[in-house]
PDB file of N, CA and C in Angstrom:
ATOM      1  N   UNK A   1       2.403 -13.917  75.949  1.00 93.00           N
ATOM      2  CA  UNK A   1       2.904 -12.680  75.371  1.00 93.00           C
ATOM      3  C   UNK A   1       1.926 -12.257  74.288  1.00 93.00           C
ATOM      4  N   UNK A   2       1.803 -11.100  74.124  1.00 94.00           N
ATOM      5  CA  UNK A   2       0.517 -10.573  73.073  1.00 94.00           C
ATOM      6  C   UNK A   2       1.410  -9.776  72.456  1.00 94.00           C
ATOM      7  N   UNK A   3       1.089  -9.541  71.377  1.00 95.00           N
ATOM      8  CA  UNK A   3       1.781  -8.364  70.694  1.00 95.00           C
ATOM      9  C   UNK A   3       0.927  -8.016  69.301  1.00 95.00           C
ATOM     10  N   UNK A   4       1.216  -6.573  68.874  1.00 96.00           N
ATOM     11  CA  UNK A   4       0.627  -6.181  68.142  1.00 96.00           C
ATOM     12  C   UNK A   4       1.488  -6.476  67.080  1.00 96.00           C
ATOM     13  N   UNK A   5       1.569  -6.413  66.217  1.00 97.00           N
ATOM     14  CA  UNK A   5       2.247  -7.236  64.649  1.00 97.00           C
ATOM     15  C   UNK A   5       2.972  -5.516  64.255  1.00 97.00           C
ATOM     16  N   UNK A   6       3.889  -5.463  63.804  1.00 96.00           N
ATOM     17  CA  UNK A   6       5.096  -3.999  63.062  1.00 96.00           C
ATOM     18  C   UNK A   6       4.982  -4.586  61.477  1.00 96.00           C
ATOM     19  N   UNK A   7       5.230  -3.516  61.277  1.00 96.00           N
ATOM     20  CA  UNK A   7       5.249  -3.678  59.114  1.00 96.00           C
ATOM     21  C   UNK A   7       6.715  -4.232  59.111  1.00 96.00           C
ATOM     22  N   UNK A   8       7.621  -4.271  60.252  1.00 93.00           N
ATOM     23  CA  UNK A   8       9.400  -5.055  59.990  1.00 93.00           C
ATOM     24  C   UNK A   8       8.590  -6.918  60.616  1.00 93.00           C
ATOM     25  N   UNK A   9       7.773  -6.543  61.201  1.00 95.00           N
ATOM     26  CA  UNK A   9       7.698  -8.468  61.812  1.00 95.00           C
ATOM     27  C   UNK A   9       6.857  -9.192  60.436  1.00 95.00           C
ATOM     28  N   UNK A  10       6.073  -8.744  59.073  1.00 96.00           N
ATOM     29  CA  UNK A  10       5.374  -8.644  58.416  1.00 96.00           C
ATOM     30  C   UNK A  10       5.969  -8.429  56.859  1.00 96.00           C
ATOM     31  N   UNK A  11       7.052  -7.786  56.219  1.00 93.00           N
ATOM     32  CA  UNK A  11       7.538  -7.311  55.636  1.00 93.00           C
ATOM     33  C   UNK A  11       8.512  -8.258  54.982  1.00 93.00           C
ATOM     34  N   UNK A  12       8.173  -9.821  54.952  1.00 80.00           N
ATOM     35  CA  UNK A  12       9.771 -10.723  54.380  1.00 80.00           C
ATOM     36  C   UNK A  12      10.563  -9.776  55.404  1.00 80.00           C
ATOM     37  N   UNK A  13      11.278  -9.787  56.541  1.00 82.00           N
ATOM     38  CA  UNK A  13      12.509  -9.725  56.956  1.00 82.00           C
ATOM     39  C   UNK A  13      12.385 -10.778  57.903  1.00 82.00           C
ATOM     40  N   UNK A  14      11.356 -12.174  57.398  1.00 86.00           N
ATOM     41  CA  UNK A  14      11.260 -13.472  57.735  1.00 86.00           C
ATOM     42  C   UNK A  14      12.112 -13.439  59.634  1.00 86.00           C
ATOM     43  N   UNK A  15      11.268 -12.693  60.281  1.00 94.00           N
ATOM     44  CA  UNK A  15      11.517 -12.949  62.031  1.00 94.00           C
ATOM     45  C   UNK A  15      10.260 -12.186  62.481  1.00 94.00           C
ATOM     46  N   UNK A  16       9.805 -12.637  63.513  1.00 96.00           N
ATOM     47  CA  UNK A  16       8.968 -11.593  64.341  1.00 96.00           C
ATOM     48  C   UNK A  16       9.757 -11.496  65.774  1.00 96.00           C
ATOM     49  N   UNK A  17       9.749 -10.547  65.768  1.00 95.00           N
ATOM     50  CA  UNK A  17      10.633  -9.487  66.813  1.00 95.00           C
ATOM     51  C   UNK A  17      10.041  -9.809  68.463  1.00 95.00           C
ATOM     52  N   UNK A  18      10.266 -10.134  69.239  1.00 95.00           N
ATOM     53  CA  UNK A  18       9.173 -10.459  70.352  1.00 95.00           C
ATOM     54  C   UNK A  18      10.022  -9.941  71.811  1.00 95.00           C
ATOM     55  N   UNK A  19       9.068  -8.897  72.444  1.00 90.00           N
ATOM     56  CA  UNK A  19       9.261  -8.086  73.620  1.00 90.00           C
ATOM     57  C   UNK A  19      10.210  -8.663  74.260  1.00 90.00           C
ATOM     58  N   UNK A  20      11.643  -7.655  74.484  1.00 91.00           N
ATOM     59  CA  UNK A  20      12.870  -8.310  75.315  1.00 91.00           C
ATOM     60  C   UNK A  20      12.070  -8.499  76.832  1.00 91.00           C
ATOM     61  N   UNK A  21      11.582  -8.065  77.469  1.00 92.00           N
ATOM     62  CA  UNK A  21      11.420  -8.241  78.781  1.00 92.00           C
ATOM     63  C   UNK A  21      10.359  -9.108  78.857  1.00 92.00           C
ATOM     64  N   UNK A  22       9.216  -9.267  78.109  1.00 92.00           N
ATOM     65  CA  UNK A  22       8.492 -10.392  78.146  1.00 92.00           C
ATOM     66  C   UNK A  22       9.248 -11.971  77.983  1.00 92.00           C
ATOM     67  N   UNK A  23      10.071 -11.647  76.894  1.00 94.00           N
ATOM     68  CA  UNK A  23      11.104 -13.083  76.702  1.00 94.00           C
ATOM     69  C   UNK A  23      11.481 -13.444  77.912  1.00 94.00           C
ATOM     70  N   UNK A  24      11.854 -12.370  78.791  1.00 93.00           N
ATOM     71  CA  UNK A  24      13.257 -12.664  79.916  1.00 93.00           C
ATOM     72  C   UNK A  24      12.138 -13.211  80.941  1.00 93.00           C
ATOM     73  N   UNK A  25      11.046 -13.126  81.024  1.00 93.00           N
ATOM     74  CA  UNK A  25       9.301 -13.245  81.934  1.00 93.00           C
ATOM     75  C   UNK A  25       9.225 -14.285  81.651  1.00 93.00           C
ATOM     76  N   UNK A  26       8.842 -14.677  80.868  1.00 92.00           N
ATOM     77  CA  UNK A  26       7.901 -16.020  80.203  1.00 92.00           C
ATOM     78  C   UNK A  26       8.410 -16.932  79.286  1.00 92.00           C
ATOM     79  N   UNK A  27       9.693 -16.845  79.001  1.00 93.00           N
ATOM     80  CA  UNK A  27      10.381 -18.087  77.955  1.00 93.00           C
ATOM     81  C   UNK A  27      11.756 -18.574  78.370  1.00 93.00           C
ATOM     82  N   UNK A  28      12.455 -17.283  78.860  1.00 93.00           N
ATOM     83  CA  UNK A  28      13.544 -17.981  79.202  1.00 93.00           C
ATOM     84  C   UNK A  28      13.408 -18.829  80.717  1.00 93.00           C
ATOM     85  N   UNK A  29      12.819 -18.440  81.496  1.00 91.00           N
ATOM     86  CA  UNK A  29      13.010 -18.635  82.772  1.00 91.00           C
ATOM     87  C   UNK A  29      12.464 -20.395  82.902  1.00 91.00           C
ATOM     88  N   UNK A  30      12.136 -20.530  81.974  1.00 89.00           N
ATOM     89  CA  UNK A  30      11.818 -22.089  81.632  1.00 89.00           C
ATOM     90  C   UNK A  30      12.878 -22.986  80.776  1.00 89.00           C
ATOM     91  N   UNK A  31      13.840 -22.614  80.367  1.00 91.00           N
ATOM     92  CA  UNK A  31      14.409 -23.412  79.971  1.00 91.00           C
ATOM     93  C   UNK A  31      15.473 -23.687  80.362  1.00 91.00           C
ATOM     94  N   UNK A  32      16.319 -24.548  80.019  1.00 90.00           N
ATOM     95  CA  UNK A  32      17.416 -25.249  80.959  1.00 90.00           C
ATOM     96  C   UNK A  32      18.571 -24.394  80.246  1.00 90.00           C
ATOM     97  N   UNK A  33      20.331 -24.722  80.866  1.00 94.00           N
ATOM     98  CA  UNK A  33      20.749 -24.110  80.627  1.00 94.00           C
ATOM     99  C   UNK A  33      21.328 -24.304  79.048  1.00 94.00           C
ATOM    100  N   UNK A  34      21.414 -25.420  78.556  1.00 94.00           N
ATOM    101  CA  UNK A  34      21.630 -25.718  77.424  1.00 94.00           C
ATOM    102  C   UNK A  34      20.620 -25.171  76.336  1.00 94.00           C
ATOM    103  N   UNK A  35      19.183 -25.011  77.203  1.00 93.00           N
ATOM    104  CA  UNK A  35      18.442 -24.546  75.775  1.00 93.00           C
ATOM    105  C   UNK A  35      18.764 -23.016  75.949  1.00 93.00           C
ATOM    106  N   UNK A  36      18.720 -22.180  77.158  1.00 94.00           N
ATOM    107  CA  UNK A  36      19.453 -20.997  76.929  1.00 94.00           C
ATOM    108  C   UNK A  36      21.173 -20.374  75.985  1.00 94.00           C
ATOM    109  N   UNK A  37      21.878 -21.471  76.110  1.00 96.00           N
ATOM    110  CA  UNK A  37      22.988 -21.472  75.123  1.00 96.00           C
ATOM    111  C   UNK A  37      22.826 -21.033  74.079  1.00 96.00           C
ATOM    112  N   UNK A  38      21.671 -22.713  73.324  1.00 96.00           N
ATOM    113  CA  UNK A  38      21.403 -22.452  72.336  1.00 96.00           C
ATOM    114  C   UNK A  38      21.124 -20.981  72.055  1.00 96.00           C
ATOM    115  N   UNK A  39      19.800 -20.346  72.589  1.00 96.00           N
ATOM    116  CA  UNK A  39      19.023 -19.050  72.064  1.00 96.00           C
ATOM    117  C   UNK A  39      20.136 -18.265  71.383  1.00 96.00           C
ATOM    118  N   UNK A  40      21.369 -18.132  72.062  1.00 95.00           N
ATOM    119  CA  UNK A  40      22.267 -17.202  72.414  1.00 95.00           C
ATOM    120  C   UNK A  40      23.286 -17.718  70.553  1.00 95.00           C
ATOM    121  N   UNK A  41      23.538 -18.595  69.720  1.00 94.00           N
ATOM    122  CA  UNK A  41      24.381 -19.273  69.057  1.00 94.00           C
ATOM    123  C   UNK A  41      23.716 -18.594  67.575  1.00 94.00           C
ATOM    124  N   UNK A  42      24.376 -18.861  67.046  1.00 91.00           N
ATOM    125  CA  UNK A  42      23.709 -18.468  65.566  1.00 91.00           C
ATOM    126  C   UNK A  42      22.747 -18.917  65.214  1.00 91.00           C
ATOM    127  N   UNK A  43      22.708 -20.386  65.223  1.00 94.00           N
ATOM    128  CA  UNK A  43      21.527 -20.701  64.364  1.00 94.00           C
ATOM    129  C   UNK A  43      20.247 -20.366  65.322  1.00 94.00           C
ATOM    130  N   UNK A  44      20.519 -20.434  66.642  1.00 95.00           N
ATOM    131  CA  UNK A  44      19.296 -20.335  67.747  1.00 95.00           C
ATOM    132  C   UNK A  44      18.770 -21.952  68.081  1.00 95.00           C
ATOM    133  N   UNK A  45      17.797 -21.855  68.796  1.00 96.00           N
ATOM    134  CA  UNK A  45      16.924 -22.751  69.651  1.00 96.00           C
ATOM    135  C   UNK A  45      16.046 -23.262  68.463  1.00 96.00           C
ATOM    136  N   UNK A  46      16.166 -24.355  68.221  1.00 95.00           N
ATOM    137  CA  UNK A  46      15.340 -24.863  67.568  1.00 95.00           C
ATOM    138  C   UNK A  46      13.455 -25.266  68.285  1.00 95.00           C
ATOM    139  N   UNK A  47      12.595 -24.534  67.816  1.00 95.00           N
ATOM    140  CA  UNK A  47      11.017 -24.573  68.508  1.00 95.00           C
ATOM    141  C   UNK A  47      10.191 -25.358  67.635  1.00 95.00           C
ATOM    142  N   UNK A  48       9.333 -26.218  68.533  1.00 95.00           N
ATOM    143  CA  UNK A  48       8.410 -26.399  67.583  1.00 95.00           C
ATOM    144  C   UNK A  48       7.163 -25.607  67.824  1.00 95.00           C
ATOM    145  N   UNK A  49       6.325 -24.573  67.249  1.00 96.00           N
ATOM    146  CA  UNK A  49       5.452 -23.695  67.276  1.00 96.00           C
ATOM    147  C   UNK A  49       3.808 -24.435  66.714  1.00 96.00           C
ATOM    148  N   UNK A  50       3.035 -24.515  67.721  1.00 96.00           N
ATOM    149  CA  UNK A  50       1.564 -24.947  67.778  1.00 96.00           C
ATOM    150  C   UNK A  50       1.013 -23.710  66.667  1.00 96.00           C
ATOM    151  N   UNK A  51       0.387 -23.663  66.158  1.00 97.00           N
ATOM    152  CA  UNK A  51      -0.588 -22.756  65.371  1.00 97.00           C
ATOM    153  C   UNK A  51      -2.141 -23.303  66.435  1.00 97.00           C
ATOM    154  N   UNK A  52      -2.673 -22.855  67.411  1.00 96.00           N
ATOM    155  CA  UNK A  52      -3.856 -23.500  67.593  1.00 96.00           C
ATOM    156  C   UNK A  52      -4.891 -23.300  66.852  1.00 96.00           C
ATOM    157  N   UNK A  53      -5.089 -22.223  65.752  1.00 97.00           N
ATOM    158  CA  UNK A  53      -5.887 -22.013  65.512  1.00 97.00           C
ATOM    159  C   UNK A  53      -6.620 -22.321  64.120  1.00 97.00           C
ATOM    160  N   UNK A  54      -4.982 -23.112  63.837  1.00 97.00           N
ATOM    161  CA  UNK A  54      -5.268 -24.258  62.642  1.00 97.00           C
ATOM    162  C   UNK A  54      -4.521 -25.808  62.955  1.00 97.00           C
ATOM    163  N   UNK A  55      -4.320 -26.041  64.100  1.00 97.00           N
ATOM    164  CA  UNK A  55      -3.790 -27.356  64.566  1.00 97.00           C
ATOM    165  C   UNK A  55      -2.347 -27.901  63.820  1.00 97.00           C
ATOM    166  N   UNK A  56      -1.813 -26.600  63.587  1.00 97.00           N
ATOM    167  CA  UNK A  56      -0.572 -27.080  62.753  1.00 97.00           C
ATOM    168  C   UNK A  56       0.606 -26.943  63.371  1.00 97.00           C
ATOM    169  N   UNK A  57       1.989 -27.887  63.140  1.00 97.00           N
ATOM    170  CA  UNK A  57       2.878 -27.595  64.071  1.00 97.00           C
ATOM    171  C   UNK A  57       3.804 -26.738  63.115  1.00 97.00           C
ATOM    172  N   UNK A  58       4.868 -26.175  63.216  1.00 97.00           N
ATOM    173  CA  UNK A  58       6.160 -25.957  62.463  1.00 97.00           C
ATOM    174  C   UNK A  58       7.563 -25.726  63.498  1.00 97.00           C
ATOM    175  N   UNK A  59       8.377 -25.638  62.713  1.00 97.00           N
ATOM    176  CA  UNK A  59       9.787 -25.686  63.391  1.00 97.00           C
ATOM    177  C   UNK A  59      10.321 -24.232  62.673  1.00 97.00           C
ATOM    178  N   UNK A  60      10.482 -23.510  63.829  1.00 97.00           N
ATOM    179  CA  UNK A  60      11.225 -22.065  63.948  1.00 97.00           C
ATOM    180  C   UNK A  60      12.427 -21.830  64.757  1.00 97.00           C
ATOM    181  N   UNK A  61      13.376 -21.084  64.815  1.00 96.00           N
ATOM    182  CA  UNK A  61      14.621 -21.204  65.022  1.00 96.00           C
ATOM    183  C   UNK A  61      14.194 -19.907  66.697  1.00 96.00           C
ATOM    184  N   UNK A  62      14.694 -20.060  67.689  1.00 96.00           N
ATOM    185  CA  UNK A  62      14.045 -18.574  68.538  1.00 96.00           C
ATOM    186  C   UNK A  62      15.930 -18.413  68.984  1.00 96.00           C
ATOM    187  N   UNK A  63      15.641 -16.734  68.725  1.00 96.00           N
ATOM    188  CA  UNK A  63      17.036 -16.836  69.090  1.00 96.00           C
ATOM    189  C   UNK A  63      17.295 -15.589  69.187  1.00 96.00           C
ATOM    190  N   UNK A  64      18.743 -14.754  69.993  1.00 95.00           N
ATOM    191  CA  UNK A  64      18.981 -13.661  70.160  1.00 95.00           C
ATOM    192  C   UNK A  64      19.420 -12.729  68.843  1.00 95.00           C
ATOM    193  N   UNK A  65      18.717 -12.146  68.692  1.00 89.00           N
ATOM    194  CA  UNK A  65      19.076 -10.999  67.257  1.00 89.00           C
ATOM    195  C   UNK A  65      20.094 -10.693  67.446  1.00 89.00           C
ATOM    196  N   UNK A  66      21.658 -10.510  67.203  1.00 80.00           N
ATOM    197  CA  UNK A  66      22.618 -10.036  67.542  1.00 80.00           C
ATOM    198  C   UNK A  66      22.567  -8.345  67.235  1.00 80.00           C
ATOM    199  N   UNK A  67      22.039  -7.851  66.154  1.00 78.00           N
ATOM    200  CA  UNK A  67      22.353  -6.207  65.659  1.00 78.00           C
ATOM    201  C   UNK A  67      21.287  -5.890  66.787  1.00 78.00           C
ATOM    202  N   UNK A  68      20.244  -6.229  66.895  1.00 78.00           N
ATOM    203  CA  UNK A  68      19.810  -5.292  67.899  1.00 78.00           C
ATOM    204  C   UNK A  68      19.400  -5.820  69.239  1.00 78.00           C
ATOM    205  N   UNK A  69      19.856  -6.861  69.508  1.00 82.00           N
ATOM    206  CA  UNK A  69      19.985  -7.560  70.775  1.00 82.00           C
ATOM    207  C   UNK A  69      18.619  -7.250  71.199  1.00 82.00           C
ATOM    208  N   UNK A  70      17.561  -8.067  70.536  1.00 90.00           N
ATOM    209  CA  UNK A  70      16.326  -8.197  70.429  1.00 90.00           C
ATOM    210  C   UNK A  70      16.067 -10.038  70.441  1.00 90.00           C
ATOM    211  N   UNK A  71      15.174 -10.346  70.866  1.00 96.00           N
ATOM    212  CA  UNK A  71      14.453 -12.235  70.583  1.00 96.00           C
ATOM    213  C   UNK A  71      13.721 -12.243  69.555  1.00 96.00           C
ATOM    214  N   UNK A  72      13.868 -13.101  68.503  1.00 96.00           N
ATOM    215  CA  UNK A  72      13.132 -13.311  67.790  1.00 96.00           C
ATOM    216  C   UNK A  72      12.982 -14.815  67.459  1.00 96.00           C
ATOM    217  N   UNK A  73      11.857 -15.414  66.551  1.00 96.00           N
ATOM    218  CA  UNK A  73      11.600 -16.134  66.122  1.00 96.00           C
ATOM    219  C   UNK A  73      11.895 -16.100  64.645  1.00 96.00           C
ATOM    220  N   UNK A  74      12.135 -16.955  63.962  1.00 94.00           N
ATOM    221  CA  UNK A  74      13.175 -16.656  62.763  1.00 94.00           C
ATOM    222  C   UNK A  74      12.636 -18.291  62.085  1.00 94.00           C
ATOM    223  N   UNK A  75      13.585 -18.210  60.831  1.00 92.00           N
ATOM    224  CA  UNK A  75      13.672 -19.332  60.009  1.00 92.00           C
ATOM    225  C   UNK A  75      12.420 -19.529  59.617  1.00 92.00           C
ATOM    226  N   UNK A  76      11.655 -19.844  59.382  1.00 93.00           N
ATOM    227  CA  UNK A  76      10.048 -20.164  58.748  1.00 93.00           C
ATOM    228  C   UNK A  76       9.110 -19.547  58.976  1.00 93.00           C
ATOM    229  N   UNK A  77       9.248 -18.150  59.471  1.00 96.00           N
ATOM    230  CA  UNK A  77       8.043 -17.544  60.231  1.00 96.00           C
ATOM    231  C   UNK A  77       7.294 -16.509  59.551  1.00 96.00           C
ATOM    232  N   UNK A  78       8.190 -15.931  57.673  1.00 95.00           N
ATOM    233  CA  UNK A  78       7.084 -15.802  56.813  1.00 95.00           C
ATOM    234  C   UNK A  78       6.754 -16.642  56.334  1.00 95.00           C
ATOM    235  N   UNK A  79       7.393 -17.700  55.601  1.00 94.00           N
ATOM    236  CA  UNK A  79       6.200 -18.820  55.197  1.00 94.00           C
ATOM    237  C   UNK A  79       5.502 -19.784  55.997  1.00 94.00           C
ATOM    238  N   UNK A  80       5.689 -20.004  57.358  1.00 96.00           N
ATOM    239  CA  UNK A  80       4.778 -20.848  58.118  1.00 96.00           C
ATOM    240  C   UNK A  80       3.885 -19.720  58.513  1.00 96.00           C
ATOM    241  N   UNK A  81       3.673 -18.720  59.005  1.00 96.00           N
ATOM    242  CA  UNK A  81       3.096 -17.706  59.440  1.00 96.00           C
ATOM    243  C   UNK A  81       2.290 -16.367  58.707  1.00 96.00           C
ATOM    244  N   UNK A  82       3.321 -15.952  58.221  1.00 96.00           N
ATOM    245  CA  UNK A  82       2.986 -14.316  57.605  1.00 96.00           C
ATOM    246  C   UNK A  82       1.860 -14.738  56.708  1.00 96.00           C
ATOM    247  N   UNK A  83       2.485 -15.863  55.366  1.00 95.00           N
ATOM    248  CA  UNK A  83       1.956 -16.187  54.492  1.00 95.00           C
ATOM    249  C   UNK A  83       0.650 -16.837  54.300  1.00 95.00           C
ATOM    250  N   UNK A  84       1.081 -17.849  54.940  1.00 96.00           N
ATOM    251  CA  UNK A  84      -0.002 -19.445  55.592  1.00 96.00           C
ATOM    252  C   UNK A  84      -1.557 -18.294  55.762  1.00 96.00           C
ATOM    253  N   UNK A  85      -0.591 -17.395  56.890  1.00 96.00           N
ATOM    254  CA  UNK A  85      -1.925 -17.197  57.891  1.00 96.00           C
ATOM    255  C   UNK A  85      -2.929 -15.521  57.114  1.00 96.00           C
ATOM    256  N   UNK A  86      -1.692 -15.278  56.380  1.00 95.00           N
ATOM    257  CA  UNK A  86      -2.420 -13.616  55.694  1.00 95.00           C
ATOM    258  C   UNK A  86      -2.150 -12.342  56.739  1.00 95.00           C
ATOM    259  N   UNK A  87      -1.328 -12.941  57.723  1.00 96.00           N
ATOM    260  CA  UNK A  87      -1.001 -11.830  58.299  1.00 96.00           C
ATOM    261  C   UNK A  87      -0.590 -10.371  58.404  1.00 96.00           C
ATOM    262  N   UNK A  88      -0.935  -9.250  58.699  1.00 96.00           N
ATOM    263  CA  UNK A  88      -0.632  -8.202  58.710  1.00 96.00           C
ATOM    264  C   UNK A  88      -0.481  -7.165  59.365  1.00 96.00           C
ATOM    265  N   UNK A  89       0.266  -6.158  59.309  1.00 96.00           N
ATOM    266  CA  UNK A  89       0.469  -4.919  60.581  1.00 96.00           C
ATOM    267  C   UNK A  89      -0.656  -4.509  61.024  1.00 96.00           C
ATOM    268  N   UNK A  90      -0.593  -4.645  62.431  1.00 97.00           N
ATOM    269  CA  UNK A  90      -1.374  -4.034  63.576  1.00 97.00           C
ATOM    270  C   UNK A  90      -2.518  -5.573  63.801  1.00 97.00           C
ATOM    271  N   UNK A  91      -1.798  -6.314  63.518  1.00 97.00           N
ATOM    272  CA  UNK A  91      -3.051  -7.628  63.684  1.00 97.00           C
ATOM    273  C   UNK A  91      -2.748  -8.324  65.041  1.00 97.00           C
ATOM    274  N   UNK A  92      -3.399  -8.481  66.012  1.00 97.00           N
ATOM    275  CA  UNK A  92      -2.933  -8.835  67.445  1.00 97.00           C
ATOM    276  C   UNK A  92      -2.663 -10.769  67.695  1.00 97.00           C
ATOM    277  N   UNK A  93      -1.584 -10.591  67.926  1.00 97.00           N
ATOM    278  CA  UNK A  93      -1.442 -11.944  68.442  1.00 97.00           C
ATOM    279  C   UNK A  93      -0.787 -12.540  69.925  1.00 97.00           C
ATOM    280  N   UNK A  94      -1.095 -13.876  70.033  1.00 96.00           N
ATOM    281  CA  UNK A  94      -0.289 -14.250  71.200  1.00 96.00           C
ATOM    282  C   UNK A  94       0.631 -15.406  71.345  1.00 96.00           C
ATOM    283  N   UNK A  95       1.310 -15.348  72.012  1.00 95.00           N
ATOM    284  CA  UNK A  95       2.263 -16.584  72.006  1.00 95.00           C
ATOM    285  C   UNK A  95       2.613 -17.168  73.046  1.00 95.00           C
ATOM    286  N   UNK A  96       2.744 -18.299  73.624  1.00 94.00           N
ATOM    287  CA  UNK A  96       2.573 -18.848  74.996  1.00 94.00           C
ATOM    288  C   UNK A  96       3.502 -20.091  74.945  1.00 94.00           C
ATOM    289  N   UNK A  97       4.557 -19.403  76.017  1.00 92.00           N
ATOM    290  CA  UNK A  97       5.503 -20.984  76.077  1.00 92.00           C
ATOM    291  C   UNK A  97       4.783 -22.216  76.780  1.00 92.00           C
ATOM    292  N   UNK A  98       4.937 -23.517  76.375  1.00 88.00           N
ATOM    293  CA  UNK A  98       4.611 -24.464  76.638  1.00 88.00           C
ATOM    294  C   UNK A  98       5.591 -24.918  78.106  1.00 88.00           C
ATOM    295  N   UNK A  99       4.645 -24.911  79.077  1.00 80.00           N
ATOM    296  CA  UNK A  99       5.576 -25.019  80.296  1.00 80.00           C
ATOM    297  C   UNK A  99       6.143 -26.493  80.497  1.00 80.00           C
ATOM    298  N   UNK A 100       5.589 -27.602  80.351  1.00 78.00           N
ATOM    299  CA  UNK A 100       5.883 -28.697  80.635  1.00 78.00           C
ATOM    300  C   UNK A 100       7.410 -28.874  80.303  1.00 78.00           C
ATOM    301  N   UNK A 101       7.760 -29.711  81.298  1.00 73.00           N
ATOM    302  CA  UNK A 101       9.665 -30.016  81.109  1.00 73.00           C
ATOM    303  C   UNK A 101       9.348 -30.440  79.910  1.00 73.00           C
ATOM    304  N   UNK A 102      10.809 -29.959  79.421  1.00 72.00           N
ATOM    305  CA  UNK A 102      10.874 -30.674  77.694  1.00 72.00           C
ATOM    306  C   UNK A 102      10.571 -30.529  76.814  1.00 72.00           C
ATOM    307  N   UNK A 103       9.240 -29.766  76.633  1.00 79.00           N
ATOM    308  CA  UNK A 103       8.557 -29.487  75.726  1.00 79.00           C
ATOM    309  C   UNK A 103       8.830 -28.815  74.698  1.00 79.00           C
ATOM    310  N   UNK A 104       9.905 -27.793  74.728  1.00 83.00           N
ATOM    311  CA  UNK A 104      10.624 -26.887  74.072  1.00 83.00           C
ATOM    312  C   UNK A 104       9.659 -26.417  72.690  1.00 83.00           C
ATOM    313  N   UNK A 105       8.612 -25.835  73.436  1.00 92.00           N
ATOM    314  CA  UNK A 105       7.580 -25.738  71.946  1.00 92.00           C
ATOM    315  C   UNK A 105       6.617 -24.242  72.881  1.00 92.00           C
ATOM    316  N   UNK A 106       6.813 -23.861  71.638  1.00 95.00           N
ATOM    317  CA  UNK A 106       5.376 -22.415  71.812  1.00 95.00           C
ATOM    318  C   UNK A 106       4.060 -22.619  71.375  1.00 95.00           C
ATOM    319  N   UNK A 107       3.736 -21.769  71.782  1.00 95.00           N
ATOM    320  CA  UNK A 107       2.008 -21.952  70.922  1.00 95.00           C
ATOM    321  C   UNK A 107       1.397 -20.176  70.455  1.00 95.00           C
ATOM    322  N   UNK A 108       0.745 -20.461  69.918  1.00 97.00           N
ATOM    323  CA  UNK A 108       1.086 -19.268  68.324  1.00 97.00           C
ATOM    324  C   UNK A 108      -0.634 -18.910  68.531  1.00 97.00           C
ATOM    325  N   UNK A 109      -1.728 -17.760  68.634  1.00 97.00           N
ATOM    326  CA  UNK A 109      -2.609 -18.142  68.077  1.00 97.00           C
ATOM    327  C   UNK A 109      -3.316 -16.271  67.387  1.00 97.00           C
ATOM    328  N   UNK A 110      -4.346 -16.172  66.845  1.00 97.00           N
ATOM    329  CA  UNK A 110      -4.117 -14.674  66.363  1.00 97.00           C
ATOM    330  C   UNK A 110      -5.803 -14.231  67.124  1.00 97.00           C
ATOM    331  N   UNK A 111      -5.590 -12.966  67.592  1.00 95.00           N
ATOM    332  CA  UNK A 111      -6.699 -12.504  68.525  1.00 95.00           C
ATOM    333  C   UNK A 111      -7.983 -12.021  67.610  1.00 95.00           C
ATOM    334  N   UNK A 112      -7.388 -11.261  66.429  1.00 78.00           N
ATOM    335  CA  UNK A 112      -8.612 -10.636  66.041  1.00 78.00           C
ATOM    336  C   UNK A 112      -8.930 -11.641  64.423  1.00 78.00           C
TER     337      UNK A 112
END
């Protein structure tokens, strides 16, 4: 999934927002039905997220936005991310579920 970065994914409202139909493509269709539950629950799916481009791991929550029935990644993702990394609107990134059974982990890395 690639996406271009919004001043709301960037802005402390600590989530980045990530394409409903890409989610439904490339993340859900890999996980079992229990980790789909989860997504769906308040707290969400607990992820562990690769940074490749500094070899770092972190733990982010991925889960269904309820107000706007949007996916996001949540819980640590301005300070493991926004902050860490200096991130900012219109900065291109990608994100790639880790296919292997089990793995329940993304990988994070920034294009430009």
């Amino acid at each position: 999934i690639t996406k271009s970065l919004t001043k709301s994914d960037v802005n402390g409202s600590s989530r980045l927002l990530l394409p409903r139909k890409l989610v439904l493509d490339h993340i859900l269709v890999y996980l079992d039905n229990v980790e789909v539950a989860a997504v769906y629950e308040e707290e969400g799916l607990e992820v562990t997220v690769l940074d490749v481009d500094t070899d770092t791991h972190h733990i982010l929550a991925f889960k269904l936005w309820s107000s706007s029935k949007s996916y996001v990644l949540a819980k640590n993702w301005s300070s493991d991310f926004v902050r860490r990394r200096g991130l900012s609107e219109n900065r291109e990134i990608g994100i790639r579920w880790d296919r292997r059974p089990g793995s329940r982990s993304l990988e994070f890395t920034l294009f430009d």
